[in-house]
mmCIF file of C-alpha atoms and ligand atoms in Angstrom:
data_model
loop_
_atom_site.group_PDB
_atom_site.id
_atom_site.type_symbol
_atom_site.label_atom_id
_atom_site.label_comp_id
_atom_site.label_asym_id
_atom_site.label_seq_id
_atom_site.Cartn_x
_atom_site.Cartn_y
_atom_site.Cartn_z
ATOM 1 C CA MET J 1 -80.385 -124.897 87.262
ATOM 2 C CA LYS J 2 -83.927 -126.130 86.711
ATOM 3 C CA ILE J 3 -85.172 -129.344 88.367
ATOM 4 C CA TYR J 4 -88.258 -131.321 87.394
ATOM 5 C CA LEU J 5 -89.847 -134.244 89.204
ATOM 6 C CA ALA J 6 -90.329 -137.060 86.660
ATOM 7 C CA PRO J 7 -93.649 -138.581 85.714
ATOM 8 C CA MET J 8 -93.835 -141.999 87.387
ATOM 9 C CA GLU J 9 -96.959 -144.006 86.822
ATOM 10 C CA GLY J 10 -98.146 -145.949 89.855
ATOM 11 C CA LEU J 11 -95.506 -144.296 92.028
ATOM 12 C CA ALA J 12 -95.386 -140.481 91.921
ATOM 13 C CA ASP J 13 -99.093 -139.939 92.477
ATOM 14 C CA VAL J 14 -100.539 -136.765 93.933
ATOM 15 C CA HIS J 15 -99.588 -137.789 97.480
ATOM 16 C CA LEU J 16 -95.905 -138.306 96.761
ATOM 17 C CA ARG J 17 -95.779 -135.328 94.398
ATOM 18 C CA GLN J 18 -97.075 -133.033 97.149
ATOM 19 C CA LEU J 19 -94.619 -134.346 99.711
ATOM 20 C CA ILE J 20 -91.625 -134.283 97.414
ATOM 21 C CA ALA J 21 -92.450 -130.815 96.079
ATOM 22 C CA GLN J 22 -92.803 -129.387 99.572
ATOM 23 C CA THR J 23 -89.197 -130.262 100.384
ATOM 24 C CA GLY J 24 -88.284 -127.471 97.951
ATOM 25 C CA GLY J 25 -86.064 -127.131 94.926
ATOM 26 C CA TYR J 26 -88.493 -128.466 92.311
ATOM 27 C CA ASP J 27 -89.443 -126.088 89.501
ATOM 28 C CA MET J 28 -92.199 -128.342 88.214
ATOM 29 C CA VAL J 29 -93.707 -131.757 88.852
ATOM 30 C CA PHE J 30 -95.073 -134.016 86.118
ATOM 31 C CA THR J 31 -98.148 -136.210 86.422
ATOM 32 C CA GLU J 32 -98.252 -139.912 85.708
ATOM 33 C CA PHE J 33 -99.152 -140.412 82.062
ATOM 34 C CA ILE J 34 -102.745 -140.087 80.954
ATOM 35 C CA ARG J 35 -103.438 -142.526 78.146
ATOM 36 C CA VAL J 36 -105.225 -141.066 75.128
ATOM 37 C CA VAL J 37 -106.690 -143.369 72.494
ATOM 38 C CA ASP J 38 -108.897 -141.477 70.034
ATOM 39 C CA GLN J 39 -111.327 -139.582 72.257
ATOM 40 C CA LEU J 40 -111.508 -136.445 74.299
ATOM 41 C CA LEU J 41 -111.348 -137.687 77.886
ATOM 42 C CA PRO J 42 -113.821 -136.463 80.476
ATOM 43 C CA GLU J 43 -112.620 -133.999 83.087
ATOM 44 C CA HIS J 44 -112.867 -136.539 85.873
ATOM 45 C CA VAL J 45 -110.082 -138.583 84.246
ATOM 46 C CA PHE J 46 -107.771 -135.563 84.413
ATOM 47 C CA LEU J 47 -108.795 -134.844 87.989
ATOM 48 C CA ARG J 48 -108.151 -138.416 89.027
ATOM 49 C CA GLN J 49 -104.570 -138.325 87.733
ATOM 50 C CA ALA J 50 -103.980 -134.676 88.550
ATOM 51 C CA PRO J 51 -106.129 -133.475 91.463
ATOM 52 C CA GLU J 52 -103.838 -130.427 91.564
ATOM 53 C CA LEU J 53 -105.843 -129.102 88.587
ATOM 54 C CA GLU J 54 -108.464 -128.123 91.172
ATOM 55 C CA ASN J 55 -105.815 -125.884 92.685
ATOM 56 C CA GLN J 56 -105.041 -124.024 89.430
ATOM 57 C CA GLY J 57 -102.473 -126.656 88.527
ATOM 58 C CA TYR J 58 -100.296 -126.187 91.615
ATOM 59 C CA THR J 59 -99.286 -128.478 94.427
ATOM 60 C CA ARG J 60 -100.178 -127.290 97.926
ATOM 61 C CA CYS J 61 -96.824 -125.539 98.153
ATOM 62 C CA ARG J 62 -97.391 -123.801 94.769
ATOM 63 C CA THR J 63 -95.131 -125.910 92.569
ATOM 64 C CA PRO J 64 -96.542 -125.965 89.027
ATOM 65 C CA VAL J 65 -97.855 -129.268 87.738
ATOM 66 C CA ARG J 66 -97.611 -130.419 84.108
ATOM 67 C CA VAL J 67 -99.891 -133.099 82.726
ATOM 68 C CA GLN J 68 -98.252 -135.831 80.655
ATOM 69 C CA LEU J 69 -100.184 -137.412 77.792
ATOM 70 C CA LEU J 70 -99.415 -140.709 76.087
ATOM 71 C CA GLY J 71 -100.785 -141.812 72.744
ATOM 72 C CA ASN J 72 -100.298 -141.609 68.994
ATOM 73 C CA HIS J 73 -103.469 -139.927 67.721
ATOM 74 C CA PRO J 74 -102.595 -136.350 66.748
ATOM 75 C CA GLU J 75 -106.159 -134.977 66.929
ATOM 76 C CA ALA J 76 -107.119 -136.693 70.157
ATOM 77 C CA LEU J 77 -103.854 -135.712 71.814
ATOM 78 C CA ALA J 78 -104.388 -132.104 70.758
ATOM 79 C CA SER J 79 -107.938 -131.928 72.098
ATOM 80 C CA ASN J 80 -106.874 -133.526 75.385
ATOM 81 C CA ALA J 81 -103.888 -131.197 75.608
ATOM 82 C CA ASN J 82 -106.266 -128.281 75.256
ATOM 83 C CA ARG J 83 -108.553 -129.638 77.908
ATOM 84 C CA ALA J 84 -105.661 -130.183 80.344
ATOM 85 C CA CYS J 85 -104.459 -126.609 79.746
ATOM 86 C CA GLU J 86 -107.955 -125.190 80.209
ATOM 87 C CA MET J 87 -108.188 -127.098 83.476
ATOM 88 C CA GLY J 88 -104.945 -125.546 84.721
ATOM 89 C CA SER J 89 -102.022 -127.715 83.588
ATOM 90 C CA HIS J 90 -98.797 -125.761 83.229
ATOM 91 C CA GLY J 91 -98.033 -126.816 79.699
ATOM 92 C CA ILE J 92 -98.173 -130.356 78.383
ATOM 93 C CA ASP J 93 -95.654 -133.149 78.181
ATOM 94 C CA LEU J 94 -95.828 -135.916 75.581
ATOM 95 C CA ASN J 95 -94.552 -139.392 76.406
ATOM 96 C CA PHE J 96 -92.263 -141.023 73.833
ATOM 97 C CA GLY J 97 -90.399 -143.184 76.298
ATOM 98 C CA CYS J 98 -92.685 -145.627 78.091
ATOM 99 C CA PRO J 99 -91.185 -149.139 77.721
ATOM 100 C CA SER J 100 -94.264 -151.114 78.807
ATOM 101 C CA LYS J 101 -95.085 -153.960 76.427
ATOM 102 C CA THR J 102 -98.826 -153.343 76.743
ATOM 103 C CA VAL J 103 -98.453 -149.637 76.079
ATOM 104 C CA ASN J 104 -96.072 -150.242 73.163
ATOM 105 C CA ALA J 105 -98.439 -152.870 71.697
ATOM 106 C CA SER J 106 -101.075 -150.168 71.292
ATOM 107 C CA LYS J 107 -98.509 -147.867 69.676
ATOM 108 C CA GLY J 108 -97.851 -145.660 72.653
ATOM 109 C CA GLY J 109 -94.659 -144.556 74.405
ATOM 110 C CA ALA J 110 -91.209 -145.688 73.253
ATOM 111 C CA ILE J 111 -92.452 -147.648 70.229
ATOM 112 C CA LEU J 112 -93.024 -144.304 68.493
ATOM 113 C CA LEU J 113 -89.252 -143.817 68.470
ATOM 114 C CA LYS J 114 -89.372 -146.205 65.517
ATOM 115 C CA GLU J 115 -91.589 -143.715 63.684
ATOM 116 C CA PRO J 116 -90.128 -140.223 63.740
ATOM 117 C CA GLU J 117 -92.801 -139.064 61.262
ATOM 118 C CA THR J 118 -95.563 -140.006 63.727
ATOM 119 C CA ILE J 119 -93.718 -138.130 66.448
ATOM 120 C CA TYR J 120 -93.540 -135.128 64.134
ATOM 121 C CA ARG J 121 -97.262 -135.247 63.339
ATOM 122 C CA VAL J 122 -98.256 -135.638 66.963
ATOM 123 C CA VAL J 123 -96.029 -132.845 68.251
ATOM 124 C CA LYS J 124 -96.991 -130.489 65.418
ATOM 125 C CA ASN J 125 -100.689 -131.014 65.849
ATOM 126 C CA VAL J 126 -100.591 -130.648 69.607
ATOM 127 C CA ARG J 127 -98.379 -127.561 69.364
ATOM 128 C CA GLU J 128 -100.591 -125.885 66.767
ATOM 129 C CA GLN J 129 -103.788 -126.492 68.651
ATOM 130 C CA MET J 130 -102.824 -125.868 72.226
ATOM 131 C CA PRO J 131 -102.692 -122.350 73.692
ATOM 132 C CA ALA J 132 -99.676 -120.486 72.325
ATOM 133 C CA ASN J 133 -98.636 -119.291 75.785
ATOM 134 C CA GLN J 134 -98.413 -122.834 77.183
ATOM 135 C CA PRO J 135 -95.141 -124.751 76.761
ATOM 136 C CA LEU J 136 -95.043 -128.158 75.138
ATOM 137 C CA SER J 137 -92.345 -130.625 76.146
ATOM 138 C CA ALA J 138 -91.643 -134.081 74.765
ATOM 139 C CA LYS J 139 -89.910 -136.806 76.739
ATOM 140 C CA MET J 140 -87.965 -139.366 74.736
ATOM 141 C CA ARG J 141 -85.484 -142.170 75.240
ATOM 142 C CA LEU J 142 -82.357 -142.531 73.088
ATOM 143 C CA GLY J 143 -84.141 -145.003 70.844
ATOM 144 C CA PHE J 144 -86.080 -148.241 70.867
ATOM 145 C CA ASP J 145 -83.686 -151.146 70.193
ATOM 146 C CA ASP J 146 -80.730 -148.885 69.470
ATOM 147 C CA GLU J 147 -79.905 -145.244 68.819
ATOM 148 C CA SER J 148 -80.381 -145.323 65.053
ATOM 149 C CA THR J 149 -83.439 -143.032 65.117
ATOM 150 C CA MET J 150 -82.292 -140.807 67.973
ATOM 151 C CA TRP J 151 -81.502 -137.737 65.883
ATOM 152 C CA GLU J 152 -84.486 -138.086 63.613
ATOM 153 C CA CYS J 153 -86.777 -138.257 66.644
ATOM 154 C CA ALA J 154 -85.117 -135.349 68.401
ATOM 155 C CA GLN J 155 -85.291 -133.286 65.233
ATOM 156 C CA ALA J 156 -88.918 -134.232 64.662
ATOM 157 C CA ILE J 157 -89.681 -132.965 68.166
ATOM 158 C CA SER J 158 -87.958 -129.624 67.695
ATOM 159 C CA GLU J 159 -89.021 -129.019 64.069
ATOM 160 C CA ALA J 160 -92.626 -129.746 64.976
ATOM 161 C CA GLY J 161 -92.434 -126.881 67.443
ATOM 162 C CA ALA J 162 -91.960 -128.392 70.903
ATOM 163 C CA ASN J 163 -90.581 -125.864 73.359
ATOM 164 C CA GLU J 164 -88.528 -128.298 75.421
ATOM 165 C CA ILE J 165 -87.038 -131.742 75.024
ATOM 166 C CA ILE J 166 -86.513 -134.153 77.899
ATOM 167 C CA VAL J 167 -84.182 -137.082 77.378
ATOM 168 C CA HIS J 168 -84.152 -140.228 79.476
ATOM 169 C CA ALA J 169 -80.663 -141.194 78.423
ATOM 170 C CA ARG J 170 -81.199 -144.873 77.657
ATOM 171 C CA THR J 171 -82.865 -146.823 74.882
ATOM 172 C CA ARG J 172 -86.031 -148.759 75.489
ATOM 173 C CA SER J 173 -84.065 -152.024 75.350
ATOM 174 C CA GLN J 174 -81.748 -150.723 78.086
ATOM 175 C CA GLY J 175 -84.802 -150.447 80.323
ATOM 176 C CA TYR J 176 -83.834 -149.028 83.703
ATOM 177 C CA LYS J 177 -80.444 -150.702 83.880
ATOM 178 C CA PRO J 178 -77.557 -148.406 84.835
ATOM 179 C CA PRO J 179 -75.741 -146.509 83.502
ATOM 180 C CA ALA J 180 -77.566 -143.695 81.741
ATOM 181 C CA TYR J 181 -75.693 -142.283 78.755
ATOM 182 C CA TRP J 182 -76.029 -138.556 79.456
ATOM 183 C CA HIS J 183 -73.278 -137.598 77.014
ATOM 184 C CA LYS J 184 -75.299 -138.956 74.067
ATOM 185 C CA ALA J 185 -77.435 -135.829 74.322
ATOM 186 C CA GLU J 186 -74.484 -133.440 74.473
ATOM 187 C CA ASP J 187 -75.273 -131.763 71.119
ATOM 188 C CA PHE J 188 -79.045 -131.676 71.505
ATOM 189 C CA GLU J 189 -79.473 -128.227 72.942
ATOM 190 C CA GLN J 190 -77.168 -126.525 70.500
ATOM 191 C CA THR J 191 -78.398 -128.381 67.439
ATOM 192 C CA LEU J 192 -82.096 -128.349 68.206
ATOM 193 C CA GLN J 193 -82.170 -124.826 69.637
ATOM 194 C CA ILE J 194 -84.599 -125.763 72.397
ATOM 195 C CA PRO J 195 -83.801 -126.342 76.067
ATOM 196 C CA LEU J 196 -82.775 -129.865 77.015
ATOM 197 C CA THR J 197 -83.603 -131.553 80.292
ATOM 198 C CA ILE J 198 -81.488 -134.588 81.078
ATOM 199 C CA ASN J 199 -82.883 -137.566 82.987
ATOM 200 C CA GLY J 200 -81.822 -140.975 84.234
ATOM 201 C CA GLU J 201 -79.700 -142.323 87.107
ATOM 202 C CA ILE J 202 -79.346 -139.050 89.003
ATOM 203 C CA TRP J 203 -79.125 -140.144 92.631
ATOM 204 C CA THR J 204 -76.795 -137.546 94.189
ATOM 205 C CA PRO J 205 -75.742 -133.897 93.740
ATOM 206 C CA ASP J 206 -72.564 -135.216 92.175
ATOM 207 C CA ASP J 207 -74.548 -137.203 89.584
ATOM 208 C CA ALA J 208 -76.562 -134.049 88.858
ATOM 209 C CA LYS J 209 -73.401 -132.123 88.148
ATOM 210 C CA ARG J 210 -71.990 -134.825 85.905
ATOM 211 C CA ALA J 211 -75.287 -135.339 84.053
ATOM 212 C CA THR J 212 -75.735 -131.652 83.215
ATOM 213 C CA THR J 213 -72.057 -131.264 82.324
ATOM 214 C CA GLU J 214 -72.024 -134.319 80.080
ATOM 215 C CA ALA J 215 -75.336 -133.427 78.431
ATOM 216 C CA ASN J 216 -74.389 -129.754 78.125
ATOM 217 C CA CYS J 217 -77.573 -128.444 79.696
ATOM 218 C CA GLN J 218 -78.931 -126.558 82.683
ATOM 219 C CA SER J 219 -81.964 -128.603 83.477
ATOM 220 C CA LEU J 220 -82.526 -132.068 84.910
ATOM 221 C CA MET J 221 -85.353 -134.364 85.827
ATOM 222 C CA LEU J 222 -85.274 -136.551 88.928
ATOM 223 C CA GLY J 223 -87.144 -139.839 89.003
ATOM 224 C CA ARG J 224 -86.376 -142.613 91.456
ATOM 225 C CA GLY J 225 -83.647 -140.496 93.068
ATOM 226 C CA ALA J 226 -86.357 -138.186 94.404
ATOM 227 C CA ILE J 227 -88.385 -141.115 95.699
ATOM 228 C CA ARG J 228 -85.366 -142.453 97.580
ATOM 229 C CA ASN J 229 -84.498 -139.002 98.866
ATOM 230 C CA PRO J 230 -87.208 -136.338 98.521
ATOM 231 C CA PHE J 231 -84.707 -133.636 99.538
ATOM 232 C CA LEU J 232 -82.449 -134.362 96.568
ATOM 233 C CA ALA J 233 -83.472 -131.260 94.587
ATOM 234 C CA GLN J 234 -82.641 -129.052 97.588
ATOM 235 C CA GLU J 235 -79.318 -130.783 98.019
ATOM 236 C CA ILE J 236 -78.501 -130.255 94.336
ATOM 237 C CA LYS J 237 -79.428 -126.561 94.340
ATOM 238 C CA ASN J 238 -78.085 -125.665 97.742
ATOM 239 C CA THR J 239 -74.549 -126.939 97.956
ATOM 240 C CA GLU J 240 -74.335 -125.903 101.621
ATOM 241 C CA ARG J 241 -77.061 -128.356 102.507
ATOM 242 C CA THR J 242 -75.939 -131.685 103.910
ATOM 243 C CA ALA J 243 -77.623 -134.961 102.966
ATOM 244 C CA ALA J 244 -81.087 -135.431 104.461
ATOM 245 C CA LEU J 245 -81.163 -137.457 107.659
ATOM 246 C CA TRP J 246 -83.708 -140.004 108.721
ATOM 247 C CA THR J 247 -85.097 -137.355 111.097
ATOM 248 C CA ASP J 248 -85.960 -135.298 107.994
ATOM 249 C CA ILE J 249 -87.566 -138.227 106.202
ATOM 250 C CA ALA J 250 -89.533 -139.863 109.040
ATOM 251 C CA PRO J 251 -92.118 -137.054 109.445
ATOM 252 C CA LEU J 252 -92.784 -137.214 105.705
ATOM 253 C CA ILE J 253 -93.693 -140.862 106.054
ATOM 254 C CA LEU J 254 -96.304 -140.060 108.689
ATOM 255 C CA GLU J 255 -97.638 -137.264 106.503
ATOM 256 C CA PHE J 256 -97.775 -139.587 103.504
ATOM 257 C CA TRP J 257 -99.643 -142.181 105.518
ATOM 258 C CA ASP J 258 -102.222 -139.639 106.747
ATOM 259 C CA SER J 259 -102.643 -138.407 103.210
ATOM 260 C CA ILE J 260 -103.279 -141.823 101.644
ATOM 261 C CA VAL J 261 -105.441 -143.068 104.506
ATOM 262 C CA GLY J 262 -107.555 -139.930 104.131
ATOM 263 C CA SER J 263 -108.258 -140.493 100.462
ATOM 264 C CA MET J 264 -107.605 -144.050 99.315
ATOM 265 C CA SER J 265 -109.445 -147.290 99.798
ATOM 266 C CA PRO J 266 -107.972 -148.972 102.933
ATOM 267 C CA ARG J 267 -107.053 -152.047 100.924
ATOM 268 C CA TYR J 268 -104.463 -150.125 98.905
ATOM 269 C CA CYS J 269 -102.866 -148.133 101.710
ATOM 270 C CA SER J 270 -100.419 -150.682 103.078
ATOM 271 C CA GLY J 271 -99.201 -151.529 99.566
ATOM 272 C CA ARG J 272 -98.540 -147.888 98.739
ATOM 273 C CA LEU J 273 -96.616 -147.326 101.958
ATOM 274 C CA LYS J 274 -94.540 -150.475 101.476
ATOM 275 C CA GLN J 275 -93.819 -149.442 97.905
ATOM 276 C CA TRP J 276 -92.347 -146.113 99.047
ATOM 277 C CA LEU J 277 -90.432 -147.741 101.908
ATOM 278 C CA SER J 278 -88.898 -150.178 99.456
ATOM 279 C CA TYR J 279 -87.336 -147.187 97.675
ATOM 280 C CA LEU J 280 -86.399 -145.373 100.886
ATOM 281 C CA ARG J 281 -84.641 -148.405 102.305
ATOM 282 C CA GLU J 282 -82.090 -148.158 99.502
ATOM 283 C CA SER J 283 -80.928 -144.930 101.153
ATOM 284 C CA TYR J 284 -81.917 -145.320 104.810
ATOM 285 C CA VAL J 285 -81.340 -148.391 106.927
ATOM 286 C CA GLN J 286 -84.099 -147.117 109.252
ATOM 287 C CA ALA J 287 -86.571 -147.499 106.388
ATOM 288 C CA GLU J 288 -85.560 -151.140 106.143
ATOM 289 C CA ASP J 289 -86.247 -151.544 109.873
ATOM 290 C CA LEU J 290 -89.596 -149.839 109.534
ATOM 291 C CA PHE J 291 -90.415 -152.011 106.548
ATOM 292 C CA SER J 292 -89.759 -155.157 108.624
ATOM 293 C CA VAL J 293 -91.958 -153.875 111.434
ATOM 294 C CA ILE J 294 -94.983 -153.289 109.211
ATOM 295 C CA ARG J 295 -94.277 -155.998 106.642
ATOM 296 C CA LYS J 296 -96.937 -158.436 107.846
ATOM 297 C CA SER J 297 -99.604 -155.829 108.564
ATOM 298 C CA THR J 298 -102.247 -154.843 106.077
ATOM 299 C CA GLU J 299 -104.835 -153.207 108.361
ATOM 300 C CA VAL J 300 -104.796 -149.425 108.442
ATOM 301 C CA GLU J 301 -105.290 -149.230 112.228
ATOM 302 C CA ASP J 302 -102.402 -151.618 112.925
ATOM 303 C CA ILE J 303 -100.058 -149.764 110.625
ATOM 304 C CA THR J 304 -101.048 -146.398 112.082
ATOM 305 C CA THR J 305 -100.198 -147.655 115.564
ATOM 306 C CA LEU J 306 -96.890 -149.140 114.432
ATOM 307 C CA LEU J 307 -95.877 -146.046 112.511
ATOM 308 C CA LYS J 308 -96.668 -143.770 115.425
ATOM 309 C CA ARG J 309 -94.697 -145.971 117.773
ATOM 310 C CA GLU J 310 -91.689 -146.285 115.475
ATOM 311 C CA ILE J 311 -91.601 -142.765 114.054
ATOM 312 C CA GLU J 312 -92.630 -140.679 116.994
ATOM 313 C CA GLU J 313 -89.652 -142.123 118.840
ATOM 314 C CA VAL J 314 -87.338 -140.562 116.252
HETATM 315 C C1 FMN X 1 -92.452 -146.727 88.472
HETATM 316 C C2 FMN X 1 -92.103 -145.858 87.305
HETATM 317 C C3 FMN X 1 -93.115 -145.299 86.537
HETATM 318 C C4 FMN X 1 -92.802 -144.474 85.449
HETATM 319 N N1 FMN X 1 -93.830 -143.868 84.756
HETATM 320 C C5 FMN X 1 -93.537 -142.973 83.777
HETATM 321 C C6 FMN X 1 -94.561 -142.205 83.138
HETATM 322 O O1 FMN X 1 -95.753 -142.273 83.491
HETATM 323 N N2 FMN X 1 -94.177 -141.363 82.133
HETATM 324 C C7 FMN X 1 -92.873 -141.222 81.753
HETATM 325 O O2 FMN X 1 -92.571 -140.447 80.837
HETATM 326 N N3 FMN X 1 -91.890 -141.909 82.369
HETATM 327 C C8 FMN X 1 -92.189 -142.748 83.367
HETATM 328 N N4 FMN X 1 -91.180 -143.377 84.036
HETATM 329 C C9 FMN X 1 -89.768 -143.061 83.701
HETATM 330 C C10 FMN X 1 -89.262 -141.905 84.568
HETATM 331 O O3 FMN X 1 -89.978 -140.723 84.307
HETATM 332 C C11 FMN X 1 -87.768 -141.653 84.310
HETATM 333 O O4 FMN X 1 -87.590 -141.312 82.956
HETATM 334 C C12 FMN X 1 -86.915 -142.896 84.624
HETATM 335 O O5 FMN X 1 -87.280 -143.470 85.855
HETATM 336 C C13 FMN X 1 -85.423 -142.538 84.625
HETATM 337 O O6 FMN X 1 -85.145 -141.607 85.626
HETATM 338 P P1 FMN X 1 -84.507 -142.065 87.041
HETATM 339 O O7 FMN X 1 -83.313 -142.923 86.723
HETATM 340 O O8 FMN X 1 -84.175 -140.745 87.689
HETATM 341 O O9 FMN X 1 -85.566 -142.830 87.767
HETATM 342 C C14 FMN X 1 -91.460 -144.217 85.109
HETATM 343 C C15 FMN X 1 -90.442 -144.784 85.882
HETATM 344 C C16 FMN X 1 -90.745 -145.587 86.970
HETATM 345 C C17 FMN X 1 -89.610 -146.154 87.802
#
């Protein structure tokens, strides 16, 4: 079984990627999308989104990192894919699933599911121009408004030469609302003859089993499930392992805080921590308590003191 950490813009940044990857079980982590319009982006843009490129494209604990690109311009995507690979990305992922209205308005993300021929051109051009030894994956939803173009898009991706297909098993209009329709991809791997990774609504080892069984594949991608429980990949792969306890999670929070305080502007730190806690509290009542304790604080020093007091007691 292969497990990927999903690209999550504004959430799974380098700090969370490092922490989640170090819990073990992840075969690869994906960066937040890098938006490509019609230009080759400067290296600093790649380094901002993927500082791991300075470490040969690995997290601190040596999990490979794959850069995700979003756009519709075949030439510009190909030149940026090449640059990302030269800088150390482990393959490239193309985003055909982003539901954001702004992104879709500029013909990026899920809107391209309405245009399988554009998907074909983009994938083909990127595949032909990027290094042959680097894998290309494409991440799609089941469709835009409905599933009417699902097969055409999936076929465009495989016929254009992508090496892997990742399916977030919902249409764009279904947003992030449960359920995810894993079984809709059940014939993908056999028909397309490329490996399928299934994604969407995998919160527990049991979900992982059902998702891969229903989608007929050996590979899955964890998104919000990994944010709520960073140890989820371990728990899926190692059936002996019991669910992570708060005592496993709490030290990660302190580590996360040190990491963001060490590298981010102080005005963003409290927001980032509260954002993660708002996911963790879905799984851990202690995260809810911690959230209430720091809720009114915005100053780094205050939060550091509160966190130490609350977490070091654990
Ligand atoms: C905050 C957030 C940001 C996301 N950003 C991206 C992104 O940059 N690229 C992408 O392909 N998908 C993005 N996604 C979608 C996820 O990769 C994933 O497909 C989706 O969350 C479904 O998986 P899940 O149910 O396990 O979370 C994002 C999702 C969330 C919640």
